[in-house]
Amino acid sequence: YMYDNIVLEKNIIDFINKEVGEYELITFGAFLNDIVHDETVEFIEKIYQLLAINGQLVFAIKNFRNAKILIQLISNNLRDLNEYGKAEFFGCNFPKFLNTLINRKKVGEIEYFQIVGNNKETDIIINMDNISYSQLSTDEQEEIRKGLDTDYFIVSIKRNA
């Protein structure tokens, strides 16, 4: 292994609440927003404190306002979703999350890489109202698709001296 000590934990919340130490690398095998739904910034700041100098925290996060939510609404008998502008989307707001981390100045150097994912739910929703969608301009169609698709981010935070 590249590292002297590898710690495998089934519950990251329990781990950060009981653990003290200096780790060279901390990562977890799930999207951040699937682990923590509230106080995400505070969660990252707490894990960051476990890093050694020059240690890294690496995680994946989804920034989505995606079509899964619309499918849930439709399945709950919400009708007439052809007025796209009235539908609200919820999920992790990555730009806000990133700006909060930066502005609070409690973590070190942040790098991130974006991967845009076109998901099957987007196609399902668009095909439900294909007539209205096809009457939109190309820019409007792209805006809807962008709003429904999922952006994935890989984030690396390095602890500086």
Short mmCIF file of C-alpha atoms in Angstrom, two decimals:
data_model
loop_
_atom_site.label_atom_id
_atom_site.label_comp_id
_atom_site.label_asym_id
_atom_site.label_seq_id
_atom_site.Cartn_x
_atom_site.Cartn_y
_atom_site.Cartn_z
CA TYR A 1 0.00 0.00 0.00
CA MET A 2 1.03 3.59 -0.53
CA TYR A 3 0.10 4.47 3.03
CA ASP A 4 1.34 3.15 6.37
CA ASN A 5 -2.09 2.75 7.90
CA ILE A 6 -5.39 2.13 6.16
CA VAL A 7 -8.55 2.55 8.22
CA LEU A 8 -11.77 1.09 6.87
CA GLU A 9 -14.92 2.37 8.54
CA LYS A 10 -18.51 1.52 7.73
CA ASN A 11 -19.79 4.73 9.30
CA ILE A 12 -17.86 7.93 8.54
CA ILE A 13 -19.92 9.95 11.03
CA ASP A 14 -18.92 7.65 13.91
CA PHE A 15 -15.33 7.73 12.67
CA ILE A 16 -14.96 11.52 12.74
CA ASN A 17 -16.71 11.81 16.09
CA LYS A 18 -14.36 9.38 17.86
CA GLU A 19 -11.15 9.68 15.86
CA VAL A 20 -8.18 11.94 16.36
CA GLY A 21 -5.12 11.68 14.23
CA GLU A 22 -3.34 12.87 11.19
CA TYR A 23 -4.17 11.04 8.00
CA GLU A 24 -2.43 11.48 4.65
CA LEU A 25 -5.57 10.62 2.70
CA ILE A 26 -9.23 10.53 3.65
CA THR A 27 -11.86 9.47 1.14
CA PHE A 28 -15.19 7.68 1.14
CA GLY A 29 -16.91 5.44 -1.37
CA ALA A 30 -20.18 7.33 -1.72
CA PHE A 31 -21.24 10.74 -2.93
CA LEU A 32 -20.93 13.36 -0.20
CA ASN A 33 -24.57 14.38 -0.54
CA ASP A 34 -25.62 10.74 0.00
CA ILE A 35 -23.72 10.68 3.31
CA VAL A 36 -24.60 14.09 4.73
CA HIS A 37 -27.78 16.01 3.91
CA ASP A 38 -27.42 18.96 6.30
CA GLU A 39 -24.39 20.90 7.49
CA THR A 40 -22.24 19.58 4.65
CA VAL A 41 -19.65 22.34 4.99
CA GLU A 42 -19.25 21.70 8.71
CA PHE A 43 -18.88 17.97 8.01
CA ILE A 44 -16.03 18.63 5.54
CA GLU A 45 -14.34 21.06 7.94
CA LYS A 46 -14.44 18.43 10.69
CA ILE A 47 -12.90 15.75 8.47
CA TYR A 48 -10.31 18.25 7.26
CA GLN A 49 -9.06 18.60 10.84
CA LEU A 50 -8.06 14.92 10.77
CA LEU A 51 -5.61 15.48 7.91
CA ALA A 52 -1.85 15.61 8.35
CA ILE A 53 0.03 18.55 6.85
CA ASN A 54 -0.05 18.02 3.06
CA GLY A 55 -2.76 15.36 3.55
CA GLN A 56 -5.69 15.25 1.17
CA LEU A 57 -9.42 14.83 1.48
CA VAL A 58 -10.90 13.48 -1.76
CA PHE A 59 -14.61 13.01 -2.35
CA ALA A 60 -17.29 13.00 -5.03
CA ILE A 61 -20.41 15.14 -4.97
CA LYS A 62 -23.44 15.48 -7.22
CA ASN A 63 -24.80 18.89 -8.09
CA PHE A 64 -28.23 17.95 -9.31
CA ARG A 65 -31.57 19.38 -9.98
CA ASN A 66 -32.36 16.28 -11.87
CA ALA A 67 -35.30 14.58 -13.43
CA LYS A 68 -35.66 11.89 -10.75
CA ILE A 69 -37.51 14.50 -8.73
CA LEU A 70 -39.90 15.18 -11.60
CA ILE A 71 -40.56 11.48 -12.00
CA GLN A 72 -41.45 11.30 -8.30
CA LEU A 73 -43.82 14.24 -8.71
CA ILE A 74 -45.49 12.66 -11.72
CA SER A 75 -45.86 9.34 -9.94
CA ASN A 76 -47.62 11.25 -7.13
CA ASN A 77 -50.29 12.42 -9.61
CA LEU A 78 -48.95 15.86 -10.38
CA ARG A 79 -50.35 16.59 -13.82
CA ASP A 80 -49.57 19.09 -16.55
CA LEU A 81 -45.83 19.51 -16.18
CA ASN A 82 -45.49 21.08 -19.62
CA GLU A 83 -44.72 24.50 -18.10
CA TYR A 84 -41.06 23.86 -17.31
CA GLY A 85 -40.43 27.22 -15.67
CA LYS A 86 -42.85 26.50 -12.82
CA ALA A 87 -41.15 23.29 -11.69
CA GLU A 88 -38.64 23.64 -8.87
CA PHE A 89 -35.58 21.45 -8.57
CA PHE A 90 -33.78 20.55 -5.38
CA GLY A 91 -30.43 19.00 -4.61
CA CYS A 92 -26.91 19.91 -3.68
CA ASN A 93 -25.91 23.35 -4.92
CA PHE A 94 -22.22 22.81 -5.65
CA PRO A 95 -21.29 26.45 -6.42
CA LYS A 96 -22.85 27.57 -3.11
CA PHE A 97 -21.14 24.70 -1.25
CA LEU A 98 -17.77 25.60 -2.80
CA ASN A 99 -18.13 29.34 -2.13
CA THR A 100 -19.08 28.71 1.50
CA LEU A 101 -16.02 26.49 1.99
CA ILE A 102 -13.76 29.12 0.45
CA ASN A 103 -15.29 32.08 2.29
CA ARG A 104 -15.14 30.41 5.71
CA LYS A 105 -11.37 29.91 5.20
CA LYS A 106 -11.23 26.81 7.40
CA VAL A 107 -9.85 24.46 4.75
CA GLY A 108 -6.80 24.58 2.52
CA GLU A 109 -6.25 24.38 -1.20
CA ILE A 110 -9.33 23.18 -3.10
CA GLU A 111 -9.31 21.61 -6.56
CA TYR A 112 -12.26 20.11 -8.37
CA PHE A 113 -13.05 18.42 -11.64
CA GLN A 114 -16.49 18.46 -13.24
CA ILE A 115 -18.14 15.65 -15.16
CA VAL A 116 -21.54 16.37 -16.73
CA GLY A 117 -23.77 13.35 -16.91
CA ASN A 118 -26.75 12.97 -19.20
CA ASN A 119 -29.11 10.68 -17.37
CA LYS A 120 -31.98 8.50 -18.55
CA GLU A 121 -34.50 10.35 -16.39
CA THR A 122 -33.90 13.51 -18.43
CA ASP A 123 -34.79 11.69 -21.64
CA ILE A 124 -37.92 10.19 -20.03
CA ILE A 125 -39.18 13.60 -18.90
CA ILE A 126 -38.46 15.26 -22.24
CA ASN A 127 -40.19 12.47 -24.14
CA MET A 128 -43.32 12.84 -21.98
CA ASP A 129 -43.89 16.29 -23.44
CA ASN A 130 -42.00 15.98 -26.68
CA ILE A 131 -44.39 18.30 -28.56
CA SER A 132 -43.78 21.31 -26.30
CA TYR A 133 -40.08 20.53 -26.09
CA SER A 134 -39.70 20.32 -29.86
CA GLN A 135 -41.30 23.78 -30.25
CA LEU A 136 -38.56 25.39 -28.16
CA SER A 137 -35.45 26.95 -29.64
CA THR A 138 -32.21 24.97 -29.54
CA ASP A 139 -30.91 27.25 -26.75
CA GLU A 140 -34.06 26.69 -24.69
CA GLN A 141 -33.85 22.93 -25.22
CA GLU A 142 -30.22 22.96 -24.12
CA GLU A 143 -31.09 25.02 -21.03
CA ILE A 144 -33.79 22.50 -20.01
CA ARG A 145 -31.45 19.56 -20.61
CA LYS A 146 -28.70 21.26 -18.61
CA GLY A 147 -31.12 21.94 -15.76
CA LEU A 148 -32.23 18.32 -15.61
CA ASP A 149 -28.90 16.57 -16.09
CA THR A 150 -26.54 15.82 -13.23
CA ASP A 151 -23.14 17.41 -12.73
CA TYR A 152 -20.65 15.26 -10.84
CA PHE A 153 -17.64 16.78 -9.13
CA ILE A 154 -14.50 15.16 -7.78
CA VAL A 155 -13.11 17.43 -5.07
CA SER A 156 -9.66 17.40 -3.53
CA ILE A 157 -8.81 19.51 -0.49
CA LYS A 158 -5.17 19.65 0.58
CA ARG A 159 -4.18 20.61 4.08
CA ASN A 160 -1.50 23.27 3.99
CA ALA A 161 0.96 24.04 6.77
#
